[in-house]
mmCIF file of C-alpha atoms in Angstrom:
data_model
loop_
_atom_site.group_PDB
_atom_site.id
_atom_site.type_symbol
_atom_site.label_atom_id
_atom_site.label_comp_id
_atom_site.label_asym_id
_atom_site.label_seq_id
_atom_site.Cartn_x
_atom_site.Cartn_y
_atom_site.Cartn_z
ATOM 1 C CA UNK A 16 221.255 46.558 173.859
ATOM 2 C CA UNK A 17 217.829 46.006 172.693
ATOM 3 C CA UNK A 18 214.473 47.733 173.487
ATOM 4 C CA UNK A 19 211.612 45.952 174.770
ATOM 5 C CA UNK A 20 207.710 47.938 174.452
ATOM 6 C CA UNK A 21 205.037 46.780 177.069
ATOM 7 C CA UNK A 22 201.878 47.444 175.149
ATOM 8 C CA UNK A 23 199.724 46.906 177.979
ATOM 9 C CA UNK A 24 201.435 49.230 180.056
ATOM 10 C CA UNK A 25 203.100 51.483 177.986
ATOM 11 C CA UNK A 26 206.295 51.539 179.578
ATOM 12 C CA UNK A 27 209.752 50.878 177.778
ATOM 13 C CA UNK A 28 212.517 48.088 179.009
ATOM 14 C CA UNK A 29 216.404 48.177 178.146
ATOM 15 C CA UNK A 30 217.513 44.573 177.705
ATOM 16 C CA UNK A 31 220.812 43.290 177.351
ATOM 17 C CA UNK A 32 221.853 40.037 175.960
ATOM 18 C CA UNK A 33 224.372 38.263 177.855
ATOM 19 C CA UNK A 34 227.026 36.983 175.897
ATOM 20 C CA UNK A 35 226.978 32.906 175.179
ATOM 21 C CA UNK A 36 230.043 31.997 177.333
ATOM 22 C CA UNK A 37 228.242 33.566 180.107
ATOM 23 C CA UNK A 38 224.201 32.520 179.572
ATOM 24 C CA UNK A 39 223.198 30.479 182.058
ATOM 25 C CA UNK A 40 221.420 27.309 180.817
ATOM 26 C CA UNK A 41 217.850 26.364 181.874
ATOM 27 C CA UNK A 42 216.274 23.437 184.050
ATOM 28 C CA UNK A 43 218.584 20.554 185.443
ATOM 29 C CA UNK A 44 221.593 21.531 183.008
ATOM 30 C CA UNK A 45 222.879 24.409 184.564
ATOM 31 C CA UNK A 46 223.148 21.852 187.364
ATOM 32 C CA UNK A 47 226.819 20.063 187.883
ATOM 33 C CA UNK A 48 226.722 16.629 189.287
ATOM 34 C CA UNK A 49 228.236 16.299 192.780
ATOM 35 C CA UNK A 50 230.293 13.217 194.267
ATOM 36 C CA UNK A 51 229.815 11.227 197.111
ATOM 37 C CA UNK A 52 232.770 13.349 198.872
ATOM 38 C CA UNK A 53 230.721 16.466 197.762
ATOM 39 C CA UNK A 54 233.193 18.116 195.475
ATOM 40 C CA UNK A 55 231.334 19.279 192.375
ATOM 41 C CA UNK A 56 232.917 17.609 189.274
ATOM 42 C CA UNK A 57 233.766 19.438 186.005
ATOM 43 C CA UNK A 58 232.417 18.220 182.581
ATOM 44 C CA UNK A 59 235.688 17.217 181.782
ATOM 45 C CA UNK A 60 236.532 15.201 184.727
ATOM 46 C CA UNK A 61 235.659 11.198 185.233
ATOM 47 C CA UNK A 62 234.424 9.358 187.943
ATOM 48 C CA UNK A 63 236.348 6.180 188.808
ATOM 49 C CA UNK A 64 233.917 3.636 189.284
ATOM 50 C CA UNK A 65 234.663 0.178 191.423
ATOM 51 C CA UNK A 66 235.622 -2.671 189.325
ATOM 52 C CA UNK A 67 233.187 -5.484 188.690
ATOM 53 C CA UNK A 68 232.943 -8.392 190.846
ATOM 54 C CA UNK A 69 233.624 -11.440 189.608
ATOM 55 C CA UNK A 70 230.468 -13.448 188.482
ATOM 56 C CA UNK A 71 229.322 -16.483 190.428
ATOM 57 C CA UNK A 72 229.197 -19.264 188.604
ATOM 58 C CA UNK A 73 225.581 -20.648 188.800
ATOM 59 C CA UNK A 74 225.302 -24.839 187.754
ATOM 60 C CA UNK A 75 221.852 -25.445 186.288
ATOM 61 C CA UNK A 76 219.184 -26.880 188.831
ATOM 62 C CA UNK A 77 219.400 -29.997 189.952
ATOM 63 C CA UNK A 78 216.085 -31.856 188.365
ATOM 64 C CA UNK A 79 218.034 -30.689 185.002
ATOM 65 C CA UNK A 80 221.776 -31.710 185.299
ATOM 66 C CA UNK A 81 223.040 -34.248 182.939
ATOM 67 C CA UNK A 82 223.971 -37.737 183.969
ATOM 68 C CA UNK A 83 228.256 -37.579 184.375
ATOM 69 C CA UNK A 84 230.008 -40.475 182.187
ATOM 70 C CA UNK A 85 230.393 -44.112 183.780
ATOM 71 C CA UNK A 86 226.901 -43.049 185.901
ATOM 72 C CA UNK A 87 223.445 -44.126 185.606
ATOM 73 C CA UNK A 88 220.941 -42.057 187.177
ATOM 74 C CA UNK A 89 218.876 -44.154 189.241
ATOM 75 C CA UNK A 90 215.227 -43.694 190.206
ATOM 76 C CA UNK A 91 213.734 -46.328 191.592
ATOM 77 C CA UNK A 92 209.565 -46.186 191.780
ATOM 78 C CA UNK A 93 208.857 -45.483 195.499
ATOM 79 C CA UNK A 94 205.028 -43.817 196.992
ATOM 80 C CA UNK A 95 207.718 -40.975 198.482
ATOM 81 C CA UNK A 96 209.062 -40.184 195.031
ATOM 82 C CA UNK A 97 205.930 -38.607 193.988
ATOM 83 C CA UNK A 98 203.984 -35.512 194.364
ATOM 84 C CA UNK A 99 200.879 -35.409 195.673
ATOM 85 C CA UNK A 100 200.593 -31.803 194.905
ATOM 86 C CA UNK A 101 200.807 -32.677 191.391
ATOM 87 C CA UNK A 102 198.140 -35.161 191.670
ATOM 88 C CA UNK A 103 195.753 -33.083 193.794
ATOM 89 C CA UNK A 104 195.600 -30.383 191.969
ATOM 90 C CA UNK A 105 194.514 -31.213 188.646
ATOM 91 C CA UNK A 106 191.860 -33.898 190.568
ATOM 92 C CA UNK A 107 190.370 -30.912 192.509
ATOM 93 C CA UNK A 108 190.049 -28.709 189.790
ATOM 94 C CA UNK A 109 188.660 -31.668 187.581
ATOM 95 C CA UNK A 110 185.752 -32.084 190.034
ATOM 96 C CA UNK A 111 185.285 -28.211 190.599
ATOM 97 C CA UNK A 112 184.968 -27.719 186.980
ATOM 98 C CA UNK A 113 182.384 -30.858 185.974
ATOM 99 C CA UNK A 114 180.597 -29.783 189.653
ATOM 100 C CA UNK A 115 180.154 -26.046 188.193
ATOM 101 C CA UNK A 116 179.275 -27.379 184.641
ATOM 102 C CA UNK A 117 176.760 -29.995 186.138
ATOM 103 C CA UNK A 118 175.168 -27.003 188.595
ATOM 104 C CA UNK A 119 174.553 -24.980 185.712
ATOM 105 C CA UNK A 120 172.629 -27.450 183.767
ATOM 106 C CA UNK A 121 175.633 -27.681 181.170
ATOM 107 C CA UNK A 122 177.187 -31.093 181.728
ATOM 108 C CA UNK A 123 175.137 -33.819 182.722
ATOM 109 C CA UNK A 124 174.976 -35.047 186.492
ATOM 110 C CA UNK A 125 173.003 -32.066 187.924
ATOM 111 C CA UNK A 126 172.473 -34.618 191.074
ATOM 112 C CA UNK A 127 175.635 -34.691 192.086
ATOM 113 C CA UNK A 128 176.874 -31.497 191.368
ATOM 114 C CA UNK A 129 176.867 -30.297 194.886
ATOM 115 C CA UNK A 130 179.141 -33.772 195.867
ATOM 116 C CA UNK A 131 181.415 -32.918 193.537
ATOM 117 C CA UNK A 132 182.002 -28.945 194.453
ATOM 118 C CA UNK A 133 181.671 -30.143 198.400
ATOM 119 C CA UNK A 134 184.630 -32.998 197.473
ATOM 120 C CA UNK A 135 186.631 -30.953 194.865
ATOM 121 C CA UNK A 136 186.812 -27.901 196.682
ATOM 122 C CA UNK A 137 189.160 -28.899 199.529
ATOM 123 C CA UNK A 138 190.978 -31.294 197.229
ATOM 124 C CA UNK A 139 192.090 -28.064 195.080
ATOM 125 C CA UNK A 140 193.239 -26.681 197.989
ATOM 126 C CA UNK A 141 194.964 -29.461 199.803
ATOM 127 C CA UNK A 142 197.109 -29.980 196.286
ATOM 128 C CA UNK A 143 197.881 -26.488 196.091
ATOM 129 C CA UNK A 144 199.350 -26.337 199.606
ATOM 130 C CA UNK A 145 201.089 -29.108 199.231
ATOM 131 C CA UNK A 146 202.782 -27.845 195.655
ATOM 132 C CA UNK A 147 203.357 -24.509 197.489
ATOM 133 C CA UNK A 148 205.033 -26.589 200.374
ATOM 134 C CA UNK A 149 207.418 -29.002 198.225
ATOM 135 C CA UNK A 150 210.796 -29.427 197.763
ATOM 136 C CA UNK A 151 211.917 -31.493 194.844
ATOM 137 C CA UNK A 152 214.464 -34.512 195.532
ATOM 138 C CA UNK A 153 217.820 -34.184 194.030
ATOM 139 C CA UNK A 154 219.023 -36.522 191.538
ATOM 140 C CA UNK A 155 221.290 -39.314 192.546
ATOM 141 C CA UNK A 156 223.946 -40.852 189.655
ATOM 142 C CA UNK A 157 225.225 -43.836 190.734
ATOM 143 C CA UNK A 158 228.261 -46.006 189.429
ATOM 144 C CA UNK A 159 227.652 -49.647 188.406
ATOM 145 C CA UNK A 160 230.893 -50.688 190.630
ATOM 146 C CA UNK A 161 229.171 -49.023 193.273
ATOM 147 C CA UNK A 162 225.945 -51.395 193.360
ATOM 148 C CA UNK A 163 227.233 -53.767 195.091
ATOM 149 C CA UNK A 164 229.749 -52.110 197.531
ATOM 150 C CA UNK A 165 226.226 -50.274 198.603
ATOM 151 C CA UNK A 166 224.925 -53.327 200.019
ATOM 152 C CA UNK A 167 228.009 -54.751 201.563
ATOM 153 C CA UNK A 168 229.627 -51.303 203.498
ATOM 154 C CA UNK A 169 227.116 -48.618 203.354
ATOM 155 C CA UNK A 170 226.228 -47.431 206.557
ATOM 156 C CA UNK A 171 222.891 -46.787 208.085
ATOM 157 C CA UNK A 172 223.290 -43.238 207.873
ATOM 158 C CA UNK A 173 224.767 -42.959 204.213
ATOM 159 C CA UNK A 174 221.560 -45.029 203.092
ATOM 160 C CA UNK A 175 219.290 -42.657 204.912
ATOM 161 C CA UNK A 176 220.889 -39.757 203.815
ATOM 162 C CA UNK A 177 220.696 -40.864 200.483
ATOM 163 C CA UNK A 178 216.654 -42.165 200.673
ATOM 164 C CA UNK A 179 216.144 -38.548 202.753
ATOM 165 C CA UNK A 180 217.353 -36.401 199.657
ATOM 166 C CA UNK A 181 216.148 -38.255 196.622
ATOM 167 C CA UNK A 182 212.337 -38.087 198.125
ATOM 168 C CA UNK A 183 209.679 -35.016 198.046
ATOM 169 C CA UNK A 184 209.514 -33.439 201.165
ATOM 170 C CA UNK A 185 207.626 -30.845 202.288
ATOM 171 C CA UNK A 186 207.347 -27.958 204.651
ATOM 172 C CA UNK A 187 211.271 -27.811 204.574
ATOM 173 C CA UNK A 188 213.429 -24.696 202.885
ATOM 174 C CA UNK A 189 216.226 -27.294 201.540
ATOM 175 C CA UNK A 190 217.799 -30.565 201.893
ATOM 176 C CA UNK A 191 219.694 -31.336 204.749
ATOM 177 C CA UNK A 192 218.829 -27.766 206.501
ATOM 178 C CA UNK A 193 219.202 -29.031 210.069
ATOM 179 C CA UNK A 194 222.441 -31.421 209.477
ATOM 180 C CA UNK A 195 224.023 -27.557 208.215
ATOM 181 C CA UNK A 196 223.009 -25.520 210.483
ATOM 182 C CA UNK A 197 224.235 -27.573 212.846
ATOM 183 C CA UNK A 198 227.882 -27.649 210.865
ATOM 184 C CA UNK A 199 228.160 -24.526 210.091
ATOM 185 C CA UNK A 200 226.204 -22.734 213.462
ATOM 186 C CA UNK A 201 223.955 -19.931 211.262
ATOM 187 C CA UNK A 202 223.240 -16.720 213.135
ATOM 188 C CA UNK A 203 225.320 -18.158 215.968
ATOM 189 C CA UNK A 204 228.548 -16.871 217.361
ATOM 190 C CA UNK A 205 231.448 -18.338 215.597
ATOM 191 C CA UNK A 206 229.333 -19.290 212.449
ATOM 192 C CA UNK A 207 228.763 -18.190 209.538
ATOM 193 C CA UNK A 208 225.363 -15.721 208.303
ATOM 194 C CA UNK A 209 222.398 -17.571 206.870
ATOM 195 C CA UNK A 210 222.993 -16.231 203.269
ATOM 196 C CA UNK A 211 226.366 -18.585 203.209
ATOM 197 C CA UNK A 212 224.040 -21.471 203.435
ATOM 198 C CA UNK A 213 225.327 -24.115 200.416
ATOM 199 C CA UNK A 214 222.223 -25.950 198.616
ATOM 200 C CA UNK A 215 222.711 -29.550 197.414
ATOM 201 C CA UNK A 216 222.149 -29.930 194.234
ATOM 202 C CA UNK A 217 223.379 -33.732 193.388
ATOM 203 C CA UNK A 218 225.032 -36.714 195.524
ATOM 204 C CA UNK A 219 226.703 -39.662 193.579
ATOM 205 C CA UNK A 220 227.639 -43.451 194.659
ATOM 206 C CA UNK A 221 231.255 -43.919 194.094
ATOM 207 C CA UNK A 222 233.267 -46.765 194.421
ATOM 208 C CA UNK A 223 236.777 -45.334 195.259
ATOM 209 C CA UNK A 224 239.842 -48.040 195.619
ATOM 210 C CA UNK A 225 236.873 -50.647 196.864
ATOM 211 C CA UNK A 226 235.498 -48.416 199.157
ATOM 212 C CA UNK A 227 231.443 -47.116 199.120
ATOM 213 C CA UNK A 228 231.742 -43.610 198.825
ATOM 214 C CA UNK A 229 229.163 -41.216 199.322
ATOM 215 C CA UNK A 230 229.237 -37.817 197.402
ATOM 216 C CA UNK A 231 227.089 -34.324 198.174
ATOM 217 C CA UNK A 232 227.977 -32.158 195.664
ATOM 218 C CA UNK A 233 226.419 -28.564 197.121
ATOM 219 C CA UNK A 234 226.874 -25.014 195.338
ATOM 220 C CA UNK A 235 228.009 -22.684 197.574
ATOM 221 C CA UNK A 236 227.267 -18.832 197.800
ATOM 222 C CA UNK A 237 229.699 -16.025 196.262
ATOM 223 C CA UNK A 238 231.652 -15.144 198.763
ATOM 224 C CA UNK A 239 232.230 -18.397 200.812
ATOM 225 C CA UNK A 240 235.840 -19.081 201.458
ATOM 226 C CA UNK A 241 237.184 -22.984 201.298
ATOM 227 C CA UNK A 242 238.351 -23.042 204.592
ATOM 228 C CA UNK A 243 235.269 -22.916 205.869
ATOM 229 C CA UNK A 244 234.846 -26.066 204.974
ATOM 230 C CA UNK A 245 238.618 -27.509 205.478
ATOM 231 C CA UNK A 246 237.716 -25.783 209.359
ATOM 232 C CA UNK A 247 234.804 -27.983 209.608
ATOM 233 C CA UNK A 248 235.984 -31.646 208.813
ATOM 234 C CA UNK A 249 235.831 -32.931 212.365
ATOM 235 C CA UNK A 250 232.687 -32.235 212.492
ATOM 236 C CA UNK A 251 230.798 -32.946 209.464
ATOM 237 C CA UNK A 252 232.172 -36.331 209.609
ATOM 238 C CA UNK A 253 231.221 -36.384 213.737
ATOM 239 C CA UNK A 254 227.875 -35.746 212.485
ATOM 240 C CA UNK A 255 227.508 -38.110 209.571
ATOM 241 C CA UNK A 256 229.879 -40.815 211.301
ATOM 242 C CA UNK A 257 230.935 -43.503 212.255
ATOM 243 C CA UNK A 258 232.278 -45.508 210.085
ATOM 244 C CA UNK A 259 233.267 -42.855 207.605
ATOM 245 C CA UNK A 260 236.141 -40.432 206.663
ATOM 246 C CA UNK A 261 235.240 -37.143 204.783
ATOM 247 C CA UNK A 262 237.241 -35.992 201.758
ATOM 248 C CA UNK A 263 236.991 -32.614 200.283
ATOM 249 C CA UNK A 264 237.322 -30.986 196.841
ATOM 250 C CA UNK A 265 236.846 -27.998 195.575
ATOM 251 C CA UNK A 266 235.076 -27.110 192.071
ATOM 252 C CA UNK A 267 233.946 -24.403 190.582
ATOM 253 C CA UNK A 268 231.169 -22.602 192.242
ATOM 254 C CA UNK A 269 230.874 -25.065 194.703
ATOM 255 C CA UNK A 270 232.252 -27.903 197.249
ATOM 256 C CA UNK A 271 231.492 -31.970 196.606
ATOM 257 C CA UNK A 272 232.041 -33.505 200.098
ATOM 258 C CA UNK A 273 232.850 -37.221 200.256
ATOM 259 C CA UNK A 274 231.729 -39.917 202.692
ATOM 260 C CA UNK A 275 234.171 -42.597 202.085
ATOM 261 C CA UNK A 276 233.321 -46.056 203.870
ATOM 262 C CA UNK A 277 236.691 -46.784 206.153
ATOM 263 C CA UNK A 278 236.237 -50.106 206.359
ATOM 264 C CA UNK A 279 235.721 -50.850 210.119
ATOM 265 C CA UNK A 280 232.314 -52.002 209.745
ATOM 266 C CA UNK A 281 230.793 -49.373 212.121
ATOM 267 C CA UNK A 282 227.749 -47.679 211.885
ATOM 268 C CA UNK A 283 225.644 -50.773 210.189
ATOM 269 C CA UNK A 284 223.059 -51.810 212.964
ATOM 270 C CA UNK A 285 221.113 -52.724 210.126
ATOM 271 C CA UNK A 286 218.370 -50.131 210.713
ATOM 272 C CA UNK A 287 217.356 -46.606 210.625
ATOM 273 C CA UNK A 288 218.721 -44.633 213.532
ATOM 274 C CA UNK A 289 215.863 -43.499 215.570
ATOM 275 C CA UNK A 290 215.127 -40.304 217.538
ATOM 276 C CA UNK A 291 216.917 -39.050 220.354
ATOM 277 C CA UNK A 292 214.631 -38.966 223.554
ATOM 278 C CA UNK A 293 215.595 -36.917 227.109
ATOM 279 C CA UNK A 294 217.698 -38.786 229.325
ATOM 280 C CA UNK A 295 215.940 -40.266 232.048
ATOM 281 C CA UNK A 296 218.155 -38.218 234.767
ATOM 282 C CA UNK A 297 220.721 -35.426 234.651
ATOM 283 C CA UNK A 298 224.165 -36.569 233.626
ATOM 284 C CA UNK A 299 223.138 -39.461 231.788
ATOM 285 C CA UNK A 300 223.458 -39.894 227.920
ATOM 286 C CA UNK A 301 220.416 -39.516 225.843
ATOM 287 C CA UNK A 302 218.094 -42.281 224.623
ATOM 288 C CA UNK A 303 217.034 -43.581 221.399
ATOM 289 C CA UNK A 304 214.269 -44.284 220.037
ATOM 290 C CA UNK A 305 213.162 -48.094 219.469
#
């Protein structure tokens, strides 16, 4: 035991030091940590964890794949191959910044310094929106054998499929977001939840045993079984039909679907397919579009 003096009060304390096993430590040590099932666990004991999930094998985006052996990538020079947001932008902010400089008696052309902030102003903004608002076409690799077959048995819908996702569009969250939803019924009863959404990153022209053949290679999310896709055969090629059979294969992280040309001849009207319009009474079919 140990005496303790208060000077200011003159009184005398009898302290006793408790022994080490025993002292209590300060602050958040003296604290054990608790499980989820609330059973405190010793300093000796381990907590089993879950084991890792397997990673999701990510393919690099699809303005940077690499062209696949025996394909060329083709880009032919088209007004809907370019972005206007990219030339916009640096147009507006060209004229904003020789309008300011010309304002302020720095650059020459003080007279038409307020044309150019008045012209430049909107500009900037338009291209900015319309950067904001873009989606970037997918690349499209193309076999040589496949040229020709292209012109001779590709049907309307494979060539507008193919001009639809190798343009800029804009507004839109990815390619071919309706023609899924539609597939695969999103949010709807029987379907599948929004974050199982696959995103095309690449389609390829194939010429398989002398047949025009139409790839979409999409990467699907983690945790997106293949027989969602084996379930859904009728209908994808419903949807992109006719004249067209659907062939599946599985890859790593993702799911290349085939439209393969079957020959019959069907589906080349020789035009675009246009939109589909009310029917003029119950009952009947729906109209297209002229």
């Amino acid at each position: 035991a140990h005496r303790h003096i208060s000077i200011s009060s003159g009184k005398m304390y009898h302290t006793t030091r408790l022994p080490t096993s025993t002292k209590p430590s300060s602050g958040l040590q003296s604290r054990r940590p608790w499980s989820f099932s609330g059973h405190a666990i010793g300093p000796c004991q381990r907590v089993a964890t879950a084991p890792a999930a397997p990673k999701h094998v990510c393919r690099a985006k699809a303005v940077d794949l690499p062209t696949p052996p025996g394909f060329v990538r083709e880009e032919p020079l088209r007004i809907e191959r370019i972005s206007f947001g990219s030339i916009l932008t640096p147009v507006g902010l060209g004229l904003l910044t020789y309008g300011f400089g010309a304002f302020f008696q720095m650059l020459p052309g003080g007279d038409v310094s307020s044309l150019l902030l008045i012209y430049g102003f909107p500009i900037s903004l338009l291209g900015f929106a319309l950067s904001y608002a873009q989606l970037r076409p997918v690349p499209c690799f193309t076999q040589p054998a496949a040229l020709p077959l292209r012109e001779a048995q590709a049907t309307d819908i494979q060539n507008q499929l193919r001009d639809d996702v190798t343009r800029f569009r804009y507004g839109d969250e990815q390619h071919l977001d309706e023609a899924l939803t539609r597939i695969f019924r999103f949010g709807q009863q029987r379907g599948l939840p929004r974050r199982f959404c696959p995103v095309l990153v690449a389609v390829r022209e194939e010429a398989r045993d002398g047949k025009y053949t139409l790839v979409l290679d999409f990467e699907t999310k983690e945790g997106m079984e293949e027989e969602e896709w084996v379930n859904r055969v009728d209908k994808i090629q419903s949807f992109f039909g006719p004249g067209i059979t659907v062939e599946l294969k599985a890859r790593e992280g993702g799911e290349e679907v085939a439209l393969v040309c079957d020959g019959s001849g069907t589906g080349r009207g020789g035009g675009q397919q246009g939109d589909a319009l009310p029917p003029l009474m119950p009952g009947l079919p729906a109209r297209q579009q002229k």
